[in-house]
Short mmCIF file of C-alpha atoms in Angstrom, two decimals:
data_model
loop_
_atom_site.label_atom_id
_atom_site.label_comp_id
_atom_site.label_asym_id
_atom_site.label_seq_id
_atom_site.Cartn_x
_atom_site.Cartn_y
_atom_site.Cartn_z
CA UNK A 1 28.31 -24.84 61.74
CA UNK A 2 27.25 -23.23 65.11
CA UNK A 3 26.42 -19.24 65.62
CA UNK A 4 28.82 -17.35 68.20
CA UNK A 5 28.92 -14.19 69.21
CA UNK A 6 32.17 -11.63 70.36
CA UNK A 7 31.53 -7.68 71.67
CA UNK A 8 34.27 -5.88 70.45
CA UNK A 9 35.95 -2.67 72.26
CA UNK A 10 33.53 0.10 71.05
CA UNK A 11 30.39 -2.71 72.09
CA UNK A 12 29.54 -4.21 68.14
CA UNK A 13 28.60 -7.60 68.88
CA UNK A 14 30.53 -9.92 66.15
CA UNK A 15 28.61 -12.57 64.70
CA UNK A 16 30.41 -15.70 63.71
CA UNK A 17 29.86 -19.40 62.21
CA UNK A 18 32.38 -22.01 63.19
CA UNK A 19 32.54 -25.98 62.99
CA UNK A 20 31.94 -27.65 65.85
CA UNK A 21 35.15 -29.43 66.01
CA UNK A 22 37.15 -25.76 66.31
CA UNK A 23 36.50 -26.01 70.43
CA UNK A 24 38.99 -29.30 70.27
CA UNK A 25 41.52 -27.70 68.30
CA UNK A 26 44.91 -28.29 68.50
CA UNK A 27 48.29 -26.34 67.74
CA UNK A 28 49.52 -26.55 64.19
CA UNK A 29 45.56 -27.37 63.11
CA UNK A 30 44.35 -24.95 59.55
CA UNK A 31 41.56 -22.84 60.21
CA UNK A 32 39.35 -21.66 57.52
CA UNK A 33 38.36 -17.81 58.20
CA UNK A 34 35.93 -16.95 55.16
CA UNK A 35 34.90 -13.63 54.51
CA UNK A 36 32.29 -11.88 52.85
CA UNK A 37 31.85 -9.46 50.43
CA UNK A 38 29.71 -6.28 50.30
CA UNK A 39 26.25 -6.14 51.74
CA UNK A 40 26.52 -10.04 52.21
CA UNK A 41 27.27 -12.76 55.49
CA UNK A 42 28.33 -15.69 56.66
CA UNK A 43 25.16 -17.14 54.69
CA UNK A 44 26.87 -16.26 51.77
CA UNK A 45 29.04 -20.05 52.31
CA UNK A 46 26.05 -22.35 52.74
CA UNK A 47 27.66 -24.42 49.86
CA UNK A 48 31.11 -24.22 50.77
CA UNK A 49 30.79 -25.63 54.45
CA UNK A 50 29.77 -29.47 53.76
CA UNK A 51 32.76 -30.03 50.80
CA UNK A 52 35.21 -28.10 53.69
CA UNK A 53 34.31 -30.27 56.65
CA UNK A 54 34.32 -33.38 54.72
CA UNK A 55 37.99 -33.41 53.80
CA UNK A 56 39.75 -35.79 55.50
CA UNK A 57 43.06 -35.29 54.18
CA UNK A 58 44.03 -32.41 56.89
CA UNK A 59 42.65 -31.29 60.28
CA UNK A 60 40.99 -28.79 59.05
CA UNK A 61 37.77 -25.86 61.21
CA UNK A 62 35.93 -23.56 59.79
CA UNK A 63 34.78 -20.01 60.26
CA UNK A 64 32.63 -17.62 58.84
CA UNK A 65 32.04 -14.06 60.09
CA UNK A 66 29.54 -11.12 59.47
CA UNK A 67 31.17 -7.65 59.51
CA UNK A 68 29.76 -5.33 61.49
CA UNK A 69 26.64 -3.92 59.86
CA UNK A 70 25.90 -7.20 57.57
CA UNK A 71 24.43 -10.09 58.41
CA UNK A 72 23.81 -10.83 62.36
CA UNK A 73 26.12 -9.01 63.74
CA UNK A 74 25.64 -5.28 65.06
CA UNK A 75 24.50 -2.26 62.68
CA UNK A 76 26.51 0.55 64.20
CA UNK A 77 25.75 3.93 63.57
CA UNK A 78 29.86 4.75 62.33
CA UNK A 79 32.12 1.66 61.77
CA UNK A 80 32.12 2.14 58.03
CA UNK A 81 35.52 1.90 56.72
CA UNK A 82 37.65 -0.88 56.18
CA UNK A 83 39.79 -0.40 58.72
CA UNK A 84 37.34 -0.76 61.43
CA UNK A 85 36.53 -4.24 59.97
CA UNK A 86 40.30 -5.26 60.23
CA UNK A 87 40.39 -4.17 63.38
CA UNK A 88 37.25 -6.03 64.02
CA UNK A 89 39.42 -9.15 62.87
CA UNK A 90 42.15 -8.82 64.66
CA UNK A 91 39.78 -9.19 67.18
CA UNK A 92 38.33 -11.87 65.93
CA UNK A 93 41.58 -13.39 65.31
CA UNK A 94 42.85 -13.60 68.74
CA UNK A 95 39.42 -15.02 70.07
CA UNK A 96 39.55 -17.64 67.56
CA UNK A 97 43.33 -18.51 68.34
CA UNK A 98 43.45 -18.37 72.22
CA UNK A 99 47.42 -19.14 72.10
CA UNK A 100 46.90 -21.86 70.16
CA UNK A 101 48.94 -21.42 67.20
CA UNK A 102 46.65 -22.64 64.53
CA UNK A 103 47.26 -22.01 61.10
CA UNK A 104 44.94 -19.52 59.78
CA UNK A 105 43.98 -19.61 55.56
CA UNK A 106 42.01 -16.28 55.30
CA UNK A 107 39.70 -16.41 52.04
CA UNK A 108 38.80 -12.72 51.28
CA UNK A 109 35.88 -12.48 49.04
CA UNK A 110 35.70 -8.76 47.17
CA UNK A 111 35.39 -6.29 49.98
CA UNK A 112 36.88 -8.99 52.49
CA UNK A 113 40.07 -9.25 50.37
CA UNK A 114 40.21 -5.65 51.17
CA UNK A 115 39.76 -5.89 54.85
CA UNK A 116 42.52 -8.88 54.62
CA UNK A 117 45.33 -6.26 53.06
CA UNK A 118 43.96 -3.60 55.34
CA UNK A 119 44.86 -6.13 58.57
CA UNK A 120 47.95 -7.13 57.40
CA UNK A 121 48.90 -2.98 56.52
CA UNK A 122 47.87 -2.41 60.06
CA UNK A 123 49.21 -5.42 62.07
CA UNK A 124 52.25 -6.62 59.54
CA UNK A 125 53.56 -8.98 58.32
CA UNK A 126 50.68 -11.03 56.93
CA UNK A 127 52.84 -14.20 58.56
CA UNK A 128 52.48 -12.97 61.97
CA UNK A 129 48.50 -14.19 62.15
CA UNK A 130 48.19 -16.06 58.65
CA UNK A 131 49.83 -19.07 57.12
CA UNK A 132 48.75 -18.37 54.16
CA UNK A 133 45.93 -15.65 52.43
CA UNK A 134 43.35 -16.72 49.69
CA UNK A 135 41.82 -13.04 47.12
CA UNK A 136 38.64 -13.92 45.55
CA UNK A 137 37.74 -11.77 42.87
CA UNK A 138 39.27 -8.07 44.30
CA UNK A 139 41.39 -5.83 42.61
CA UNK A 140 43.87 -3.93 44.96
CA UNK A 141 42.57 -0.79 43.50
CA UNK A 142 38.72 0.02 42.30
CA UNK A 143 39.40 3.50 41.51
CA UNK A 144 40.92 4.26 38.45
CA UNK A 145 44.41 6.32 38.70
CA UNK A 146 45.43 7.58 35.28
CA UNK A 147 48.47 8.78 37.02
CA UNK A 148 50.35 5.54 38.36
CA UNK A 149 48.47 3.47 35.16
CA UNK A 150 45.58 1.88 36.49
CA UNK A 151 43.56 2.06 33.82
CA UNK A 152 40.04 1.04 33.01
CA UNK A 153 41.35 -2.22 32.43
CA UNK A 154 42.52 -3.14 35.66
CA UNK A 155 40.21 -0.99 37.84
CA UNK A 156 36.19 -1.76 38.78
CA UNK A 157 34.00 -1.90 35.91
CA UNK A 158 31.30 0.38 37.10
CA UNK A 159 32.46 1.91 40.32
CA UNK A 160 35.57 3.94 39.33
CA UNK A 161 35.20 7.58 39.90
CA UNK A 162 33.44 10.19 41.93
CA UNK A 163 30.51 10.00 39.43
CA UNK A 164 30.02 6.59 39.36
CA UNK A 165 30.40 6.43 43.69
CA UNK A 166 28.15 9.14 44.14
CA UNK A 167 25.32 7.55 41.86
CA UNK A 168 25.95 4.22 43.28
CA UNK A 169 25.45 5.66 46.57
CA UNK A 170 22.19 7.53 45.54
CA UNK A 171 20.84 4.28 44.76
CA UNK A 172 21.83 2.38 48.14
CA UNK A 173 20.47 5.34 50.10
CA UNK A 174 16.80 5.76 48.43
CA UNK A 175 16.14 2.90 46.78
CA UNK A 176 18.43 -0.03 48.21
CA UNK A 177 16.74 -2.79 46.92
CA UNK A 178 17.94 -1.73 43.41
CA UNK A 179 21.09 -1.77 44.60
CA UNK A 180 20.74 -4.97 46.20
CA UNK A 181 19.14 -6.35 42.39
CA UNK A 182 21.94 -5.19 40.83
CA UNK A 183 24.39 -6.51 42.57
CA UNK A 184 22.54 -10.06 41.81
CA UNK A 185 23.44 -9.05 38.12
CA UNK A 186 26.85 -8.21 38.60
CA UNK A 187 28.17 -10.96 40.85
CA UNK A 188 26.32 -13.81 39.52
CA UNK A 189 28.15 -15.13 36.50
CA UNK A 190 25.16 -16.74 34.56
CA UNK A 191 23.23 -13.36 34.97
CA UNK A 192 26.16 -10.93 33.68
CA UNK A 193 27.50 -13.00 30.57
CA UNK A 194 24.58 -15.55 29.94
CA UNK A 195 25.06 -18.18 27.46
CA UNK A 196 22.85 -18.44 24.42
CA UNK A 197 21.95 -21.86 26.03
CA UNK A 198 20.44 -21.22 29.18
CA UNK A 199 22.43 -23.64 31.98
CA UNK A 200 20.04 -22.38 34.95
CA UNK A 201 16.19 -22.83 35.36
CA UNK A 202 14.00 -19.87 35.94
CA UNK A 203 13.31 -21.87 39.19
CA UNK A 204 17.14 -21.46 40.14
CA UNK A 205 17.54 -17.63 39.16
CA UNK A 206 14.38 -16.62 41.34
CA UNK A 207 15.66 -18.80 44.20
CA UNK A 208 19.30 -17.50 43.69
CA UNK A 209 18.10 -13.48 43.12
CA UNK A 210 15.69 -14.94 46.78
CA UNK A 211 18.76 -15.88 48.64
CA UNK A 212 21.16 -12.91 47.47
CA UNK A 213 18.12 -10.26 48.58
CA UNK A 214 17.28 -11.79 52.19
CA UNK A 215 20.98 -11.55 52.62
CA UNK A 216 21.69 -8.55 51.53
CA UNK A 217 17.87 -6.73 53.38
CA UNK A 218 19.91 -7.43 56.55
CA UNK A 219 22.20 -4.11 55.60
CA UNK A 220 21.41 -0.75 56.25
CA UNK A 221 21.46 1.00 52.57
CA UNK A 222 22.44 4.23 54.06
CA UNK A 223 25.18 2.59 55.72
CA UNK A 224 26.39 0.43 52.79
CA UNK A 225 27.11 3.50 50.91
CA UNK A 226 28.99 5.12 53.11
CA UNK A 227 31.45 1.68 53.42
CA UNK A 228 30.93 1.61 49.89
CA UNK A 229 32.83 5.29 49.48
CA UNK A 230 35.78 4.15 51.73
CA UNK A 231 36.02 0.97 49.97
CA UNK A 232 36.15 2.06 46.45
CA UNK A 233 38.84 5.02 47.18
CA UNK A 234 41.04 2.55 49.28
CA UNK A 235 44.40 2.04 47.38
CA UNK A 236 45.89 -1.43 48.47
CA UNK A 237 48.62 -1.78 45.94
CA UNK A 238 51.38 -0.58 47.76
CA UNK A 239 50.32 -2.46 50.93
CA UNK A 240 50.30 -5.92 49.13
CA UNK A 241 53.43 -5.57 47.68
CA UNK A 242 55.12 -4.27 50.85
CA UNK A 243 53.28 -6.92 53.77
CA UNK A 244 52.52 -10.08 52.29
CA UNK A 245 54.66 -12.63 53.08
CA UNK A 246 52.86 -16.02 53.11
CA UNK A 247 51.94 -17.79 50.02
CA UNK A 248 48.81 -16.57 48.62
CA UNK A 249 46.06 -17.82 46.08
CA UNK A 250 44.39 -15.25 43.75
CA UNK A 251 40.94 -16.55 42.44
CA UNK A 252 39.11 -14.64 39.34
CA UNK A 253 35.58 -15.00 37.81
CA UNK A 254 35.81 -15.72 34.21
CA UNK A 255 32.24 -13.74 34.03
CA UNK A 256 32.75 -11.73 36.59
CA UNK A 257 30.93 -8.19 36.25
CA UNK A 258 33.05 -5.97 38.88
CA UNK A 259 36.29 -6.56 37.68
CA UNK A 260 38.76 -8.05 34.57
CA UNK A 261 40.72 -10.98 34.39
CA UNK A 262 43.37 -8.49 34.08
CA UNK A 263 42.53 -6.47 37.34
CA UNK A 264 42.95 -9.33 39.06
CA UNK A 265 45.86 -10.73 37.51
CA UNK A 266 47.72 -8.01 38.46
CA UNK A 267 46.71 -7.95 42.26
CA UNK A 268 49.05 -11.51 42.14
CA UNK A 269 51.52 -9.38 39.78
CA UNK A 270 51.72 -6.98 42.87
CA UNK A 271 52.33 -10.08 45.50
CA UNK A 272 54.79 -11.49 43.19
CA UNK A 273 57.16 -8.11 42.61
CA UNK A 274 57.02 -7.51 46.23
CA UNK A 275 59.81 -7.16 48.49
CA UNK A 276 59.02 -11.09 49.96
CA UNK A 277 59.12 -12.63 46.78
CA UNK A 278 62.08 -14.74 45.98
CA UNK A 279 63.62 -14.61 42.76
CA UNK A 280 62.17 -17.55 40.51
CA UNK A 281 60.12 -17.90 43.43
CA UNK A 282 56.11 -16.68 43.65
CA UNK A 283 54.25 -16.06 46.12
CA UNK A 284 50.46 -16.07 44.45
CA UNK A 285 49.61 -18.49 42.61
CA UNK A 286 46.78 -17.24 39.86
CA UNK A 287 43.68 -18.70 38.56
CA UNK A 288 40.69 -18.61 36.70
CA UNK A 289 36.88 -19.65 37.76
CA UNK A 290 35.21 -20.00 35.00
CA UNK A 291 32.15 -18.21 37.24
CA UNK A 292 31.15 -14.85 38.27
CA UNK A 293 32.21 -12.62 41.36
CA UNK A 294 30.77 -14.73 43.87
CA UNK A 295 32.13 -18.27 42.28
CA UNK A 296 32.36 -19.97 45.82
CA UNK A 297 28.06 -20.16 45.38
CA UNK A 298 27.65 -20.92 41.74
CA UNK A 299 31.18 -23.55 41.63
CA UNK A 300 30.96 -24.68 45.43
CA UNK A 301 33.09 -27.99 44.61
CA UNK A 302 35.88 -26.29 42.10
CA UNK A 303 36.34 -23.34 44.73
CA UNK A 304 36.46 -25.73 48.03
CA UNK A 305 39.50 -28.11 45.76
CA UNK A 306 41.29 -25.14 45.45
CA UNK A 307 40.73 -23.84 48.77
CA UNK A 308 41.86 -27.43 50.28
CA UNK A 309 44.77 -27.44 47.40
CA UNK A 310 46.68 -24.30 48.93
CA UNK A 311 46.22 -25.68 52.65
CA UNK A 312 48.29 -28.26 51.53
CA UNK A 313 50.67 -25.91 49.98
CA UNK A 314 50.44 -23.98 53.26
CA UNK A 315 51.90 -26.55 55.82
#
């Protein structure tokens, strides 16, 4: 994986990761375009690149971006909503493709599932720039809305409300490195639901909690909470049901601390009652991980066999 770099129209200079054999790519070819979740980066795939690139079964590049205001890429002043990061992959999207047709999997991991929906809402149908979309972990909704049913069941597990934002964002603006820690907690399925028998060393929780925090140190706290407000409100539902036409994959953590087995089995409900669904015909295919919210680091191997499954499905 080689570092690129893309300015975009207001001047944010867009970091990116991609295999080396992407420059020889040919029409009809999948393309891999991972993305991150919240306050993370490209570094966030270390595990998943070697298991991607080995499979020989399909032609298959690779591509990892930071958003704007994570990882190398530029920390703006504004540029925190999710709609600024779709249309910072759309951008990235036609770089990538230079007329060449390929056939783009996008793997959305929490807050980049979002900006997925939000590019397809924008610049619809999802089949116009992806052959096929992957949600890890990301329910279309974090709010809860007692008005239209999403209850605490389905919605984010500790971000759900104006309370809960506002002290979340309290923490990201003074003290961000407990924001940071928690996170670790949350998204980390050994660390939110450990087993009686511990599976992981101390060794391996300091050098996981290590790797998370260098990441995540790269973020501007004040920034991340702002993102963090726009994120959380964002209601997708609608949007997934109404602009996803490609056959999609919808991954959840068994131990995942943001969000329910249920949340998320409802964001492939949504795909699956939408108006591209066939009858006896779906769309997303659902299933479970038995890891935490960010499954691709602690089941590398499971996640990439699932990843390279759906390709297949995709051609």
């Amino acid at each position: 994986m080689e570092y690129s770099t893309r300015t975009t129209d207001d001047g944010c200079e867009i970091a990116y990761q991609a295999s080396s054999s992407l420059k020889n790519a040919c029409s009809g070819d999948a393309l891999v375009l991972l993305l991150h979740g919240f306050a993370g980066s490209s570094a966030y795939f270390t595990r998943n690149y070697p298991g991607l690139l080995s499979d020989n079964s399909t032609t298959l590049h690779v591509v990892a971006w930071d958003m704007r205001g994570h990882g190398r890429s530029s920390k703006t002043t504004g540029g925190y909503h999710v709609a600024r990061l779709a249309a910072d992959l759309h951008f990235l999207l036609a770089h990538l493709d230079r007329g060449r047709r390929l056939r783009v999997i996008g793997v959305g991991c929490s807050i980049g599932a979002a900006v997925l929906w939000t590019h397809i809402e924008l610049f619809s149908p999802a089949s116009a720039h992806f052959a096929g979309l992957v949600i890890v972990d990301q329910a279309p909704l974090q709010d809860r809305e007692p008005y239209t049913g999403w209850t605490p069941q389905l919605a984010h597990r500790g971000l759900y409300d104006e309370a809960t934002l506002h002290a979340a964002q309290k923490v990201f603006r003074e003290t961000p490195d407990d924001g940071y820690r928690g996170l670790v907690a949350d998204c980390l399925g050994y660390r939110y639901a450990p087993l009686a028998s511990a599976t992981v060393s101390e060794e391996e929780r300091e050098q996981d909690e290590a790797f998370f925090l260098d990441i995540a140190r790269a973020c501007d706290g004040k920034w991340l909470a702002r993102l963090m407000a726009d994120h959380t409100r964002y209601d997708h539902r609608d949007a997934i049901a109404e602009a996803v036409d490609v056959p999609a994959l919808v991954l959840a953590g068994t131990k995942s601390g943001p969000f329910s087995i249920e949340g998320m089995r409802e964001t492939a409900n949504r795909i699956n009652n939408g108006i591209h669904s066939k009858s006896g015909q779906d769309l997303a295919e659902f299933r479970e991980i038995d890891a935490g919210h960010w499954m691709f680091y602690e089941k590398p191997q499971e996640f990439n066999e699932l990843i390279i499954n759906f390709i297949r499905r995709c051609q």
